[in-house]
Tab-separated table of C-alpha atoms in Angstrom:
chain	number	residue	atom	x	y	z
A	57	MET	CA	141.584	173.648	34.926
A	58	ALA	CA	139.907	172.876	31.596
A	59	LEU	CA	139.723	169.278	30.483
A	60	GLN	CA	142.301	168.415	27.830
A	61	LEU	CA	142.443	165.783	25.120
A	62	GLY	CA	143.664	162.537	26.668
A	63	ASP	CA	142.305	163.357	30.136
A	64	GLU	CA	139.989	160.841	31.741
A	65	ALA	CA	136.372	161.905	31.345
A	66	PRO	CA	135.076	162.661	34.857
A	67	ASP	CA	132.704	160.013	36.180
A	68	PHE	CA	129.424	160.935	37.851
A	69	THR	CA	126.108	159.502	38.954
A	70	THR	CA	123.040	161.497	37.994
A	71	GLU	CA	119.359	161.484	37.124
A	72	THR	CA	118.326	161.442	33.472
A	73	SER	CA	115.128	161.300	31.459
A	74	GLU	CA	115.673	157.522	31.365
A	75	GLY	CA	116.496	157.020	35.054
A	76	THR	CA	119.639	157.098	37.197
A	77	ILE	CA	122.961	156.369	35.504
A	78	SER	CA	126.581	156.052	36.567
A	79	PHE	CA	128.372	157.533	33.571
A	80	HIS	CA	131.373	155.226	33.164
A	81	GLU	CA	129.262	152.163	33.849
A	82	TRP	CA	126.642	153.379	31.376
A	83	LEU	CA	129.314	153.837	28.696
A	84	GLY	CA	130.681	150.328	29.204
A	85	ASP	CA	132.988	149.471	26.290
A	86	SER	CA	131.281	151.909	23.920
A	87	TRP	CA	132.414	155.226	22.565
A	88	GLY	CA	130.397	158.141	23.888
A	89	VAL	CA	129.185	161.568	22.782
A	90	LEU	CA	128.222	163.925	25.619
A	91	PHE	CA	126.698	167.188	24.383
A	92	SER	CA	125.305	170.064	26.401
A	93	HIS	CA	122.461	172.522	25.914
A	94	PRO	CA	121.851	175.953	27.464
A	95	LYS	CA	118.367	175.011	28.700
A	96	ASP	CA	115.154	173.198	27.806
A	97	PHE	CA	112.465	174.596	25.486
A	98	THR	CA	114.947	176.563	23.394
A	99	PRO	CA	114.747	176.551	19.594
A	100	VAL	CA	118.238	175.523	18.489
A	101	CYS	CA	118.433	172.772	21.134
A	102	THR	CA	115.107	171.359	19.974
A	103	THR	CA	116.449	170.942	16.430
A	104	GLU	CA	119.717	169.437	17.704
A	105	LEU	CA	118.096	166.749	19.839
A	106	GLY	CA	115.851	165.891	16.924
A	107	ALA	CA	118.865	165.585	14.630
A	108	VAL	CA	120.643	163.232	17.028
A	109	ALA	CA	117.525	161.084	17.433
A	110	ARG	CA	117.329	160.667	13.654
A	111	LEU	CA	121.002	159.618	13.556
A	112	LYS	CA	120.725	157.021	16.338
A	113	ASP	CA	121.290	154.126	13.908
A	114	GLU	CA	124.478	155.796	12.656
A	115	PHE	CA	125.825	156.165	16.183
A	116	ASP	CA	124.852	152.545	16.932
A	117	LYS	CA	126.828	151.364	13.883
A	118	ARG	CA	129.864	153.060	15.380
A	119	ASN	CA	129.375	151.479	18.842
A	120	THR	CA	128.688	154.957	20.203
A	121	LYS	CA	126.240	156.022	22.900
A	122	VAL	CA	124.904	159.583	22.891
A	123	ILE	CA	123.729	161.521	25.916
A	124	ALA	CA	122.604	165.134	26.252
A	125	ILE	CA	122.717	167.410	29.280
A	126	SER	CA	120.808	170.533	30.275
A	127	VAL	CA	120.746	172.382	33.587
A	128	ASP	CA	116.986	171.811	33.873
A	129	THR	CA	115.208	169.046	35.807
A	130	VAL	CA	114.013	165.601	34.769
A	131	GLU	CA	110.421	166.876	34.905
A	132	SER	CA	111.343	169.702	32.546
A	133	HIS	CA	113.086	167.285	30.164
A	134	LYS	CA	110.041	165.017	30.097
A	135	GLY	CA	107.843	167.989	29.288
A	136	TRP	CA	110.187	169.091	26.500
A	137	ILE	CA	110.613	165.704	24.778
A	138	PRO	CA	107.087	165.658	23.253
A	139	ASP	CA	107.826	169.052	21.674
A	140	ILE	CA	111.039	167.684	20.163
A	141	ASN	CA	109.280	164.588	18.855
A	142	GLU	CA	106.434	166.542	17.293
A	143	THR	CA	108.347	169.437	15.758
A	144	GLN	CA	111.292	167.334	14.523
A	145	GLY	CA	109.314	164.328	13.314
A	146	THR	CA	111.247	161.826	15.396
A	147	THR	CA	111.390	160.147	18.813
A	148	VAL	CA	114.065	161.052	21.344
A	149	ASN	CA	115.851	157.743	21.899
A	150	PHE	CA	118.714	158.635	24.238
A	151	PRO	CA	118.921	160.018	27.789
A	152	ILE	CA	119.021	163.692	28.737
A	153	ILE	CA	120.915	164.417	31.961
A	154	ALA	CA	119.193	166.633	34.525
A	155	ASP	CA	121.758	168.971	36.070
A	156	PRO	CA	119.909	171.664	38.066
A	157	ASP	CA	122.783	171.963	40.553
A	158	ARG	CA	125.261	172.203	37.641
A	159	LYS	CA	127.427	169.449	39.128
A	160	VAL	CA	128.130	167.758	35.792
A	161	ALA	CA	128.381	171.076	33.921
A	162	ASP	CA	131.063	172.223	36.363
A	163	LEU	CA	132.939	168.904	36.129
A	164	TYR	CA	133.215	169.337	32.367
A	165	GLY	CA	133.708	173.122	32.300
A	166	MET	CA	130.446	173.726	30.443
A	167	ILE	CA	129.643	177.003	32.216
A	168	HIS	CA	131.496	179.885	30.554
A	169	PRO	CA	130.964	183.057	32.626
A	170	ASN	CA	131.514	185.345	29.653
A	171	ALA	CA	128.676	183.584	27.828
A	172	GLY	CA	126.299	183.541	30.806
A	173	ASP	CA	126.747	182.614	34.443
A	174	SER	CA	124.081	179.925	34.705
A	175	VAL	CA	123.644	178.151	31.376
A	176	THR	CA	125.834	175.597	29.641
A	177	VAL	CA	127.457	176.506	26.354
A	178	ARG	CA	127.119	174.038	23.469
A	179	SER	CA	129.940	171.665	24.365
A	180	VAL	CA	130.648	168.337	22.672
A	181	PHE	CA	132.888	165.652	24.157
A	182	ILE	CA	133.767	162.447	22.336
A	183	ILE	CA	134.958	159.832	24.814
A	184	GLY	CA	136.692	156.578	23.916
A	185	PRO	CA	136.081	153.118	25.389
A	186	ASP	CA	139.129	153.803	27.597
A	187	LYS	CA	137.126	156.716	29.110
A	188	LYS	CA	139.639	159.234	27.755
A	189	ILE	CA	138.517	162.445	26.052
A	190	LYS	CA	139.253	162.210	22.325
A	191	LEU	CA	137.661	165.436	21.088
A	192	THR	CA	136.129	168.645	22.426
A	193	ILE	CA	134.194	171.272	20.470
A	194	THR	CA	132.498	174.355	21.897
A	195	TYR	CA	129.860	176.288	19.974
A	196	PRO	CA	128.156	179.565	20.875
A	197	GLN	CA	124.526	179.365	21.940
A	198	SER	CA	123.301	180.785	18.639
A	199	THR	CA	124.908	178.172	16.369
A	200	GLY	CA	123.469	174.694	15.970
A	201	ARG	CA	125.894	171.812	15.687
A	202	ASN	CA	126.677	169.798	12.570
A	203	PHE	CA	126.226	166.202	13.703
A	204	GLN	CA	127.398	164.854	10.345
A	205	GLU	CA	130.757	166.368	11.257
A	206	ILE	CA	130.657	164.593	14.615
A	207	LEU	CA	130.012	161.287	12.826
A	208	ARG	CA	132.913	162.054	10.472
A	209	VAL	CA	135.225	162.698	13.405
A	210	LEU	CA	134.104	159.457	15.054
A	211	ASP	CA	134.997	157.575	11.867
A	212	SER	CA	138.435	159.183	11.870
A	213	LEU	CA	139.042	158.557	15.575
A	214	GLN	CA	138.027	154.915	15.317
A	215	LEU	CA	140.104	154.335	12.185
A	216	THR	CA	143.246	156.028	13.510
A	217	ALA	CA	142.935	154.172	16.828
A	218	LYS	CA	143.394	150.896	14.925
A	219	HIS	CA	145.901	151.843	12.223
A	220	GLN	CA	149.015	154.012	12.091
A	221	VAL	CA	147.397	156.606	9.859
A	222	SER	CA	145.994	160.113	10.000
A	223	THR	CA	143.102	161.561	8.015
A	224	PRO	CA	143.629	164.622	5.802
A	225	ALA	CA	141.539	167.768	5.596
A	226	ASP	CA	137.896	167.145	4.652
A	227	TRP	CA	138.438	163.375	4.810
A	228	LYS	CA	135.379	161.158	4.841
A	229	GLU	CA	134.858	157.417	5.132
A	230	GLY	CA	136.452	155.634	2.155
A	231	ASP	CA	138.901	158.395	1.195
A	232	ASP	CA	142.672	157.926	1.155
A	233	VAL	CA	144.533	158.375	4.419
A	234	ILE	CA	148.033	159.489	5.405
A	235	ILE	CA	150.660	157.002	6.540
A	236	ALA	CA	152.274	158.098	9.817
A	237	PRO	CA	155.681	159.716	9.095
A	238	ALA	CA	157.313	157.531	11.763
A	239	ILE	CA	156.697	154.406	9.635
A	240	SER	CA	159.539	153.665	7.221
A	241	ASP	CA	158.808	152.750	3.614
A	242	GLU	CA	160.031	149.235	4.380
A	243	ALA	CA	157.594	148.813	7.271
A	244	ALA	CA	154.824	150.459	5.257
A	245	LYS	CA	155.072	147.739	2.583
A	246	GLU	CA	153.875	145.213	5.144
A	247	LYS	CA	151.309	147.417	6.835
A	248	PHE	CA	149.819	148.915	3.664
A	249	PRO	CA	149.934	146.267	0.917
A	250	ALA	CA	147.733	148.394	-1.350
A	251	GLY	CA	150.711	150.724	-1.754
A	252	TRP	CA	150.806	154.502	-1.528
A	253	ASN	CA	151.377	157.719	-3.422
A	254	THR	CA	154.350	159.738	-2.172
A	255	LEU	CA	153.665	163.465	-2.552
A	256	ARG	CA	156.550	164.294	-0.229
A	257	PRO	CA	158.629	161.975	1.977
A	258	TYR	CA	156.448	163.059	4.921
A	259	LEU	CA	153.161	162.916	2.962
A	260	ARG	CA	152.219	159.433	1.747
A	261	LEU	CA	148.613	158.708	0.787
A	262	THR	CA	147.263	155.169	0.896
A	263	PRO	CA	143.783	153.659	0.484
A	264	GLN	CA	141.857	153.518	3.745
A	265	PRO	CA	142.621	150.258	5.579
A	266	LYS	CA	139.609	147.992	5.989
């Protein structure tokens, strides 16, 4: 059965380009982004790992650890990393899981038979500090991911975990947010002292809480 939002992210122990890790222990109290690749030495993957390496400071600011996975071996990963560094003008600064037996890929449902019986599709899982899955996105092999969107979603997830708000379409950090419909106007006065704009009784916009 496919993993659903709110499910516990399966734990595992595995080899990576940075040594052996136990996934839940490695995450600790951080948020996590686990993203999969069809295989090493492929063009789109090379650009994606470079993009994530360049954004490492942004993930760090959000208390988020990133980790990639490919069905190839540690030796293959270590041979690929210099290519990524050179062609993308960066340094890979996060672990890449080696999964030649597809144990982790199967745990997370990353093998889609209709897309190929042996390679992982481009899956993204955002995992909270409670080890629950907060977001899943699946891309086809031919389409590179937009990691600015993944940062945007992280901002939304972290904000809405702390406050009784939702974020509207195309929201970005600093934009107005939506007060949860379950909160009465009376309760909202205390929770949102900056006030709000009522477009409809169920649609109240308020400045983003700090």
